[in-house]
Coordinates of C-alpha atoms in Angstrom, one line a residue:
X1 CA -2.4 12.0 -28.0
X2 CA -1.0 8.8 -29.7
X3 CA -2.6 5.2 -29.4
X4 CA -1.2 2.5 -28.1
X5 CA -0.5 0.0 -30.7
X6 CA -2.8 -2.3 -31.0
X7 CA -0.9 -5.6 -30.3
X8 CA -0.6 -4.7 -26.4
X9 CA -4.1 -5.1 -26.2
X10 CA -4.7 -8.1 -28.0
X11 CA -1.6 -9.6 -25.8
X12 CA -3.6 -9.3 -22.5
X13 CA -5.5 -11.8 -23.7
X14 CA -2.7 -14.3 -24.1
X15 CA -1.7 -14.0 -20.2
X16 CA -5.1 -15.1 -18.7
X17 CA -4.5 -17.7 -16.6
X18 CA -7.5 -17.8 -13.9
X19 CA -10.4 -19.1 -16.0
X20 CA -11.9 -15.7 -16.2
X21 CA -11.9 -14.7 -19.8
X22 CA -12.5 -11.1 -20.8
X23 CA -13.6 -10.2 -23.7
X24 CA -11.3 -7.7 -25.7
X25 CA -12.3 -5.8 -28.9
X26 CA -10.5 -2.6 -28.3
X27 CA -7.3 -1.7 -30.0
X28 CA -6.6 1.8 -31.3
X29 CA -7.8 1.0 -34.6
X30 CA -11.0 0.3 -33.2
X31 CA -11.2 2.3 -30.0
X32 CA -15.2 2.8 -29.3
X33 CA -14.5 6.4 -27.3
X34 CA -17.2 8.7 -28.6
X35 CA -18.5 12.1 -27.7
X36 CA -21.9 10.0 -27.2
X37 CA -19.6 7.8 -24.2
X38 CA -17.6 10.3 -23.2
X39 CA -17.8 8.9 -19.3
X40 CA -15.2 6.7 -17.4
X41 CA -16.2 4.3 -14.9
X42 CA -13.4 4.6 -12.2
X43 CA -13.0 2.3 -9.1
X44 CA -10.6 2.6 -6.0
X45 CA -10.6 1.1 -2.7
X46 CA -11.7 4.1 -0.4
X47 CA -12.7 5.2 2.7
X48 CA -15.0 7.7 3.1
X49 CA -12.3 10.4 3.5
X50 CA -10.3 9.2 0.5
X51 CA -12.8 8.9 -1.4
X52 CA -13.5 12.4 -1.1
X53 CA -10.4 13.5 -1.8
X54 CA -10.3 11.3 -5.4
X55 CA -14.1 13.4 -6.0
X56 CA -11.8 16.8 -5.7
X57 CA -9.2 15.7 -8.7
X58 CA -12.5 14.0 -11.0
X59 CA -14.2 17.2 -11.0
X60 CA -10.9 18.8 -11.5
X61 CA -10.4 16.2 -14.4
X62 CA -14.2 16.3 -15.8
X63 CA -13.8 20.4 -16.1
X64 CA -10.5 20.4 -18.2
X65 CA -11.4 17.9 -20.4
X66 CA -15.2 17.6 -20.2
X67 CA -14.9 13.6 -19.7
X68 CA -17.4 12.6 -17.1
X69 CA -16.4 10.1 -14.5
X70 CA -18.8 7.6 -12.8
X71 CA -16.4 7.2 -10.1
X72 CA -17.1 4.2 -7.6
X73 CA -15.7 4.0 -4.3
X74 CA -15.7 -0.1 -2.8
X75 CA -14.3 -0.9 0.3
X76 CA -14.5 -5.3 -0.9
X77 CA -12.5 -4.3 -3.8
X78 CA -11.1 -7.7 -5.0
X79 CA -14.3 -9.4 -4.2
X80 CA -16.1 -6.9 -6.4
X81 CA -13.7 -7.0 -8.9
X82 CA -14.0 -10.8 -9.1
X83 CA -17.9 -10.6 -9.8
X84 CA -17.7 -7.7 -12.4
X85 CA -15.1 -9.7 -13.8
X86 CA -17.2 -13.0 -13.9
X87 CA -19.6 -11.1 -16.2
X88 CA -16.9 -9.9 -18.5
X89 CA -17.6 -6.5 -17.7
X90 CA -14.6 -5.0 -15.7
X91 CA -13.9 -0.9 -14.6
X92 CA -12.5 1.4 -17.3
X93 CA -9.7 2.1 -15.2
X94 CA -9.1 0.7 -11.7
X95 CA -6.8 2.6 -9.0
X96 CA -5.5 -0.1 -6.3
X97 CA -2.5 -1.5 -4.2
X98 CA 0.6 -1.5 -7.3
X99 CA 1.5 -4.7 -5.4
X100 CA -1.5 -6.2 -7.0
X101 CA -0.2 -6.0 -10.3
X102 CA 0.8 -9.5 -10.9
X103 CA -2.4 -10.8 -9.7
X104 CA -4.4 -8.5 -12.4
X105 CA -2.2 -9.6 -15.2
X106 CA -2.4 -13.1 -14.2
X107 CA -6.0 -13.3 -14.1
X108 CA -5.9 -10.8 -17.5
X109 CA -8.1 -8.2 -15.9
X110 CA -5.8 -5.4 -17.3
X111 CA -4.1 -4.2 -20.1
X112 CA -0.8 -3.9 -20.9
X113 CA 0.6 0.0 -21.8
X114 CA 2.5 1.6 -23.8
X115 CA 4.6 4.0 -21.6
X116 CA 6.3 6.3 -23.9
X117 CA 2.5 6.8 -25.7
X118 CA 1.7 8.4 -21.8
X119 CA 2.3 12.0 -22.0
X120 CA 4.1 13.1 -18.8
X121 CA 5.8 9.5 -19.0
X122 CA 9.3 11.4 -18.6
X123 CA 8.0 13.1 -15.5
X124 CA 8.3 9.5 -13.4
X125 CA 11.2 8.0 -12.8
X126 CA 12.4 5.3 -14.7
X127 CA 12.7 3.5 -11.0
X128 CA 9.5 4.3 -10.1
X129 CA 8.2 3.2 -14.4
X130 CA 10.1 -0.4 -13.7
X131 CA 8.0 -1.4 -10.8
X132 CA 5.1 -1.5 -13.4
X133 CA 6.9 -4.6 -14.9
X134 CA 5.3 -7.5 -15.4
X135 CA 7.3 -11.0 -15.9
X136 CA 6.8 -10.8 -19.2
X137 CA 8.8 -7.6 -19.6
X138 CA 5.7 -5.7 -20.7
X139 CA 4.3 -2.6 -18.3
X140 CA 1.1 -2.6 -17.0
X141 CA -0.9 0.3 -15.7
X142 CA 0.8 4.3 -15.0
X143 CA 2.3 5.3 -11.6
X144 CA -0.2 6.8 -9.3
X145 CA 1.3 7.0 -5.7
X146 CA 4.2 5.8 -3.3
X147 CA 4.8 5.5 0.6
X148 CA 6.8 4.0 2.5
X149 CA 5.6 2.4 6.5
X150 CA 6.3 4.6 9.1
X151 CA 5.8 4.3 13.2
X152 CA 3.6 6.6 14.7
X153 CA 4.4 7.9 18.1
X154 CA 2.0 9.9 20.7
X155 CA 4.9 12.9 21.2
X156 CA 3.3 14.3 24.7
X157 CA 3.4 10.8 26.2
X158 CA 7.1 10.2 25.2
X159 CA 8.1 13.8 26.6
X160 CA 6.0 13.3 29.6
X161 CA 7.6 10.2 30.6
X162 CA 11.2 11.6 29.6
X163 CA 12.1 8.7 27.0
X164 CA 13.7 10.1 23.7
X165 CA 13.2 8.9 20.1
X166 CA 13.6 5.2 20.1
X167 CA 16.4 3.9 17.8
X168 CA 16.3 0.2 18.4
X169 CA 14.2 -2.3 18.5
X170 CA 14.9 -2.5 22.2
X171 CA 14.3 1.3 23.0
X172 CA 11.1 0.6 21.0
X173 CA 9.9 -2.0 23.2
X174 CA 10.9 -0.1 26.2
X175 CA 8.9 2.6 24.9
X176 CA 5.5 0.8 24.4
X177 CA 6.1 -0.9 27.6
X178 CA 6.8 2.4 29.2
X179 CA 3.2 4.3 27.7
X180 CA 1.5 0.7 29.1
X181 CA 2.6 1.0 32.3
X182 CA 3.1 4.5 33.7
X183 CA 0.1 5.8 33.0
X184 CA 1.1 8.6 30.3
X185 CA -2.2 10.5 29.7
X186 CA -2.1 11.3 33.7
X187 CA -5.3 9.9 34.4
X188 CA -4.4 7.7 36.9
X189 CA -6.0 4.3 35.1
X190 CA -4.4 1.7 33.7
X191 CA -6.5 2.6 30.6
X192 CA -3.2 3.0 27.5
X193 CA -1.1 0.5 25.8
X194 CA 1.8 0.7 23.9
X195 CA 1.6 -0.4 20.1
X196 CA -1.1 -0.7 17.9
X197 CA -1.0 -3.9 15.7
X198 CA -3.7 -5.2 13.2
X199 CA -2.1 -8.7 14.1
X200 CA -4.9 -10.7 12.6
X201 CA -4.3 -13.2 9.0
X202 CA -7.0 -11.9 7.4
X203 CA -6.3 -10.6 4.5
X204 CA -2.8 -10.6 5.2
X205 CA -2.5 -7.8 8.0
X206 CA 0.3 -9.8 9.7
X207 CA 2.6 -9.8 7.3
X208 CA 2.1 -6.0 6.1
X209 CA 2.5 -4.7 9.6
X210 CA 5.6 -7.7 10.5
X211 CA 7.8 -7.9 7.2
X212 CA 9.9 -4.5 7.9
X213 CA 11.1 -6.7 11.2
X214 CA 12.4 -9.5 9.4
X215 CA 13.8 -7.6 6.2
X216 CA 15.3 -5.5 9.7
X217 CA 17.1 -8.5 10.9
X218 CA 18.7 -9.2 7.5
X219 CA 16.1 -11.9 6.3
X220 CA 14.4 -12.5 3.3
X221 CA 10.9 -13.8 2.1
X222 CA 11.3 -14.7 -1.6
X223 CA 15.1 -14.3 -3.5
X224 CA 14.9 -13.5 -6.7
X225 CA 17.2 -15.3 -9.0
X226 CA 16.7 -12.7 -11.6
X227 CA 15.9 -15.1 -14.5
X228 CA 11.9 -14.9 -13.8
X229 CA 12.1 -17.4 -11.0
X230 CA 12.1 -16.9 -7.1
X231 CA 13.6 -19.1 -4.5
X232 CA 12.0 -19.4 -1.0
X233 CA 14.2 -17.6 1.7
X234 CA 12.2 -17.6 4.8
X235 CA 13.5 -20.3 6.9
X236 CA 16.4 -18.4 8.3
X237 CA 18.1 -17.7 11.5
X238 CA 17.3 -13.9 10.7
X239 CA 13.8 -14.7 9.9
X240 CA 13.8 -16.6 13.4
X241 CA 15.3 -14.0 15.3
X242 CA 12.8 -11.5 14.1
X243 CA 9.8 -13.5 14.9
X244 CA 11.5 -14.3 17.9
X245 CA 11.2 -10.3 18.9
X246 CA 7.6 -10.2 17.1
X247 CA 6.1 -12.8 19.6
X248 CA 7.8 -11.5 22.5
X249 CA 5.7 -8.4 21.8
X250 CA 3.2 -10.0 21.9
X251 CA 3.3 -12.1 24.9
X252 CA 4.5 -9.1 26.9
X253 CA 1.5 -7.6 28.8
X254 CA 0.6 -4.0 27.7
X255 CA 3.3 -4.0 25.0
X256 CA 0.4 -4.6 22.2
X257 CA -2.9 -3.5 22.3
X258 CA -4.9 -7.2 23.9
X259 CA -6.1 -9.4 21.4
X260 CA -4.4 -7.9 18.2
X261 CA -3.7 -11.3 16.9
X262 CA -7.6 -11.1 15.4
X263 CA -7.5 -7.3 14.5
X264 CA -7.7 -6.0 11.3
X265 CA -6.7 -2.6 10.5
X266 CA -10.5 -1.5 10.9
X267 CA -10.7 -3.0 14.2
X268 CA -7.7 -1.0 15.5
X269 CA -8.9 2.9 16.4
X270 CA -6.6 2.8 19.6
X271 CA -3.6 5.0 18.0
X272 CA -6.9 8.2 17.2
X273 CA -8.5 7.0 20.4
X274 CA -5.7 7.9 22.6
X275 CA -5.6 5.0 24.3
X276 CA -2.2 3.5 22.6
X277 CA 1.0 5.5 21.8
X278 CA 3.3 3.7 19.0
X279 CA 1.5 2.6 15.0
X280 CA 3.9 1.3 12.9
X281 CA 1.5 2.2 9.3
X282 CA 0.7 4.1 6.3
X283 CA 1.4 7.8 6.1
X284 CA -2.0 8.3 5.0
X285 CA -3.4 8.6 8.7
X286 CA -1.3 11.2 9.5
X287 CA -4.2 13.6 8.4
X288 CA -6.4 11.1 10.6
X289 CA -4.4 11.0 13.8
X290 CA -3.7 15.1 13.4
X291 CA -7.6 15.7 13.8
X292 CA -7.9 13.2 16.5
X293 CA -5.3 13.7 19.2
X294 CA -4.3 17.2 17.7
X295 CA -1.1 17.7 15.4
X296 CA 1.2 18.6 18.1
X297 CA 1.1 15.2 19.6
X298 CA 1.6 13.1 16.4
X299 CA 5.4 12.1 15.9
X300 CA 6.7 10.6 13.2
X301 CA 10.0 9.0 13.6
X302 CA 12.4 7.3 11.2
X303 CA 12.1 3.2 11.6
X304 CA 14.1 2.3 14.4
X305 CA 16.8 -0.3 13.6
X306 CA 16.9 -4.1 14.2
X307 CA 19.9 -5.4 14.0
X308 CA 20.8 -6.1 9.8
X309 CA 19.1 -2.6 8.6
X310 CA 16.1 -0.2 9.2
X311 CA 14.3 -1.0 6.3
X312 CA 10.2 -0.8 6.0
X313 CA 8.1 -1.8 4.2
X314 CA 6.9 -0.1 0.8
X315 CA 4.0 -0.1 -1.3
X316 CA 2.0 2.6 -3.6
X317 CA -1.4 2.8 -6.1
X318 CA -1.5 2.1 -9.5
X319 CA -3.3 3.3 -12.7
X320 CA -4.5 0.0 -14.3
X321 CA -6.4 0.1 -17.6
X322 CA -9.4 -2.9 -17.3
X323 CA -9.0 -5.5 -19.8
X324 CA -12.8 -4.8 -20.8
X325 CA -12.9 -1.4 -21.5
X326 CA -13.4 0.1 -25.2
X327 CA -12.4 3.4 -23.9
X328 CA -8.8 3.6 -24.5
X329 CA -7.9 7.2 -25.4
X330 CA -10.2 8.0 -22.3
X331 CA -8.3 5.5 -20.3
X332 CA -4.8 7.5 -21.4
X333 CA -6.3 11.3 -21.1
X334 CA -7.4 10.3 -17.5
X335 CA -3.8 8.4 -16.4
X336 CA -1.8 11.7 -18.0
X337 CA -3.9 14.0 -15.9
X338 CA -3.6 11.9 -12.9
X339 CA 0.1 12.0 -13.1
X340 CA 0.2 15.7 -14.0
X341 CA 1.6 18.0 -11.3
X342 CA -1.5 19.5 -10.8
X343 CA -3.7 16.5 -9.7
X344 CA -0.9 15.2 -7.9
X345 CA -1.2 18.1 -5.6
X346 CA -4.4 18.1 -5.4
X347 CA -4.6 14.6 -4.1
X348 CA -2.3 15.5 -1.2
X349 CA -4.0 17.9 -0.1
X350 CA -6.1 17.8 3.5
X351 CA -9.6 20.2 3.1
X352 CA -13.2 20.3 3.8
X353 CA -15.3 19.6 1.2
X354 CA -18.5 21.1 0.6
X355 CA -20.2 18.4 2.5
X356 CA -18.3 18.7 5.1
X357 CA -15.9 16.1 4.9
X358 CA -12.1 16.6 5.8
X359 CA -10.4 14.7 2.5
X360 CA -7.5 12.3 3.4
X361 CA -4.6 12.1 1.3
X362 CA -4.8 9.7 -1.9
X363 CA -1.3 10.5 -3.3
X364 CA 1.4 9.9 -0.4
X365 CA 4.7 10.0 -2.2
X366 CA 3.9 12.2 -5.4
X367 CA 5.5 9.8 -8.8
X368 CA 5.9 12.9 -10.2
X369 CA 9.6 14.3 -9.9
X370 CA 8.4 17.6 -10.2
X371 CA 6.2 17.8 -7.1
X372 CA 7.9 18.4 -3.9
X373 CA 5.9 16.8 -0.9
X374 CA 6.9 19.3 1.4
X375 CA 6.2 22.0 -0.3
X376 CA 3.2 21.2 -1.2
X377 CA 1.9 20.1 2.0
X378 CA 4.2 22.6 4.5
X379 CA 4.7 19.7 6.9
X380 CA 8.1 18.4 7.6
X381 CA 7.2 14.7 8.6
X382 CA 6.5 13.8 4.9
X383 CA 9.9 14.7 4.2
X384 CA 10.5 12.1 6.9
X385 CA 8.3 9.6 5.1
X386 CA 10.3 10.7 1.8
X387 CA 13.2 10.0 3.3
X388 CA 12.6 6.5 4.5
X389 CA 11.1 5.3 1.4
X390 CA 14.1 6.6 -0.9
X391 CA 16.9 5.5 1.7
X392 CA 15.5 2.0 3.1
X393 CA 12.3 0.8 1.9
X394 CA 11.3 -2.4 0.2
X395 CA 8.1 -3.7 -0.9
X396 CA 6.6 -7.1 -2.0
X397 CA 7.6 -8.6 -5.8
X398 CA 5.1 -7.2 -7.8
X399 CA 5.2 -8.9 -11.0
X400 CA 4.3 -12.0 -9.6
X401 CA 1.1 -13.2 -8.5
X402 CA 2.2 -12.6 -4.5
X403 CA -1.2 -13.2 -3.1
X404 CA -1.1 -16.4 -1.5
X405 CA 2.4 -16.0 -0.6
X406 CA 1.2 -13.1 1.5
X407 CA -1.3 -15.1 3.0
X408 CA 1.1 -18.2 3.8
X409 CA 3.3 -16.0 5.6
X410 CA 0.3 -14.2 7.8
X411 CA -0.7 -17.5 8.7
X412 CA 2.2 -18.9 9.7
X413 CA 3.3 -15.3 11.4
X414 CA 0.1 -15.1 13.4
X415 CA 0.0 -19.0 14.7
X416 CA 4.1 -18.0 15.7
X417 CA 2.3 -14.3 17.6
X418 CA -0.9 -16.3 19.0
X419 CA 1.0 -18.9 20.8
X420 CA 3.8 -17.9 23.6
X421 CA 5.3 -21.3 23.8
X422 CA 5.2 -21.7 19.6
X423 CA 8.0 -23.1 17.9
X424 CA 9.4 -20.5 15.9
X425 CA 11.8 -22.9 13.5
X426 CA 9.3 -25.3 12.9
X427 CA 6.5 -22.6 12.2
X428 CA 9.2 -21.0 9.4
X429 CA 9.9 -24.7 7.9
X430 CA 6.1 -24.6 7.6
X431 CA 5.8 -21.3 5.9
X432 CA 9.4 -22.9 3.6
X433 CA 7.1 -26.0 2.5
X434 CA 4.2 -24.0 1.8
X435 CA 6.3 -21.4 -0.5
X436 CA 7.8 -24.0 -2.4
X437 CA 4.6 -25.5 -3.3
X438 CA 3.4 -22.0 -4.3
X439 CA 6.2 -21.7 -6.4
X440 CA 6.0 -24.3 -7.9
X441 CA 2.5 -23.9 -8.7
X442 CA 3.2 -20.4 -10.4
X443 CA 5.9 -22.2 -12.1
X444 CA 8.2 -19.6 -10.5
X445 CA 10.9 -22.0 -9.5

């Protein structure tokens, strides 16, 4: 396997930009790899379940190539990462939300890549390859995973109240209102709701689970003017009439599961409970929900449409090299085996470990363009998922540091949600003000 050139490394160094200098002496002229370090420490953001599945595809790894990996699951990833990055001393390689890629490079916690030095590079699309693209036009970190959001429906509750597969926002919202209200688990309590929604600002939830409904009405968060700056587009009348229909969920009794405007996504087990019917998420719970309320009853649906487009939201995992690490070659040997058809399959997979544990999907979408998702996992509703994310789906900028834009628009969407009598146009002019300041801070604008 060839080296990156050395000045990709060295050029990490250039971008930091957060006051956290890491120290970089590895290039390939100098890479420290030895028979005597043959170990990798790996990190990802895991639950238990995931967690166990990445175990399945390191052991997989460590017996082909004999490379050891002191693999490290943490649920406070970012925090973590901060502190091992305040003592210079980051992950080998880090696995983590791709939309996170321009907040890494701008705080020079990883390296930039070589791609055609990846073998198995040609396997990935070159779509796929150019959302690794950071503003400086160099790629950062390998492909890992893909998914697109998709809504969640309980499929015996829908039948036994005789709606069909909403298509519209408004059959959606007849829908939840319908599993709130005439009691579709037959127990004779007023005991279900109808959606699920992890409604809270922390970290952002908000505006994960709310921006397919305004990129649905035909609005936009940031335009980008395609010269390396970004223009604020949020205070719209699509971007009004979408949060319009997101607070009226809201403030409609039963429609949403009571008090979601402080849930995160670990504070909303209602969907697996079976006591709500409609979870607009990841594919990754699919696995989840199938063990819980049994396979037959989980429906997946294609996004229903507001009234510009049915577009959701997308996102996927990354293979980021830390800046820190002396361990290139291992870094590479570990990223082309991850990408390999083989691991990607075996990350897909749902099993019982040894232990016990039933392993949850860590590649949704395989990168590869030799895997087929179906196939691999003989379920039809990932081709659904496949589908969605090829036809309609649209995530966050990457490249940019998108962070605290994130966060400006999940405060400003959950103030709008918390408050029946809020004023929608003022509360976007807010989130406007706030994005050009952030902009302008980035010097974006």
């Amino acid at each position: 396997m060839k080296n990156a050139p050395c000045p990709n490394r060295r050029a990490a160094v250039a971008v930091l930009a957060a006051g956290v200098l890491i120290a970089l002496s590895a290039c390939s002229g100098d890479d420290e790899s030895s028979a005597e370090d043959a170990t990798l420490e790996v990190w990802t953001r895991s639950n238990a379940e995931a967690a166990a599945s990445y175990q399945l595809v390191f052991d997989a790894f460590t017996e082909e190539t004999g490379i050891e990996i002191d693999y490290q699951p943490v649920q406070e990833f970012d925090t973590q990462l901060q502190a091992r990055a305040g003592q210079g001393d980051l992950p080998d390689v880090l696995i983590n939300d791709a939309s996170s890629l321009g907040n890494y490079v701008a705080q020079g916690f990883v390296l930039p890549i070589d791609r055609e030095s990846i073998e198995g590079h040609d396997e990935i699309s070159d779509e796929t390859w150019e959302q690794n693209l950071g503003t400086d036009g160099a790629y950062y970190g390998v492909p890992w995973s893909r998914q697109a959001n998709i809504t969640f429906i309980r499929k015996d509750w829908r039948e036994e109240l005789g709606y069909d597969v909403p298509t519209t926002w408004e059959e959606l919202s007849a829908l939840a209102e319908a599993f709130a209200t005439e009691d579709p688990n037959g127990s004779g309590e007023d005991d279900t709701y109808g959606m699920v929604v992890p409604g809270s600002a922390q970290a952002g939830y908000i505006a994960r689970w709310g921006n397919s409904y305004l990129w649905q009405a035909g609005a936009e968060i940031l335009e980008d003017n395609g010269d390396g700056t970004f223009t604020s587009a949020i205070n719209s009348p699509e971007a009004a009439e979408a949060m319009g229909w997101i607070r009226d969920q809201f403030c409609t009794p039963g429609i949403v599961v009571p008090g979601s405007v402080n849930l995160t996504t670990a504070e909303t087990p209602f969907f697996g409970e079976g006591t709500a019917g409609i979870y607009l998420t990841g594919p990754y719970n699919i696995s989840t929900f199938d063990l819980a309320v049994g396979q037959e009853n989980v429906e997946i649906i294609p996004m229903p449409a507001g009234p510009a487009s049915s577009t959701t939201f997308a996102e996927g995992e990354t293979i980021y090299f830390g800046a820190s690490s002396e361990k290139e070659d291992l870094q590479k040997q570990l990223a082309e085996f991850l990408i390999s058809p083989d691991a990607q399959e075996i990350a897909m997979q749902v099993v019982e470990t040894d232990s016990g544990m039933t392993t949850q999907p860590v590649v949704r979408l395989p990168v590869n363009q030799n895997v087929d998702i179906v196939e691999v996992t003989g379920d039809e509703r990932w081709g659904i998922v496949q589908d969605s994310y090829i036809a309609d789906s649209k995530p966050f900028p990457w490249s940019i540091d998108f962070l605290p834009f994130r966060q400006i628009l999940a405060d400003g969407m959950n103030a709008m949600a918390s408050d029946c009598n809020s004023d929608i146009e003022a509360g976007l002019a807010a989130i406007d003000e706030q994005f050009q300041a952030q902009l302008e801070s980035q010097d974006l604008s």
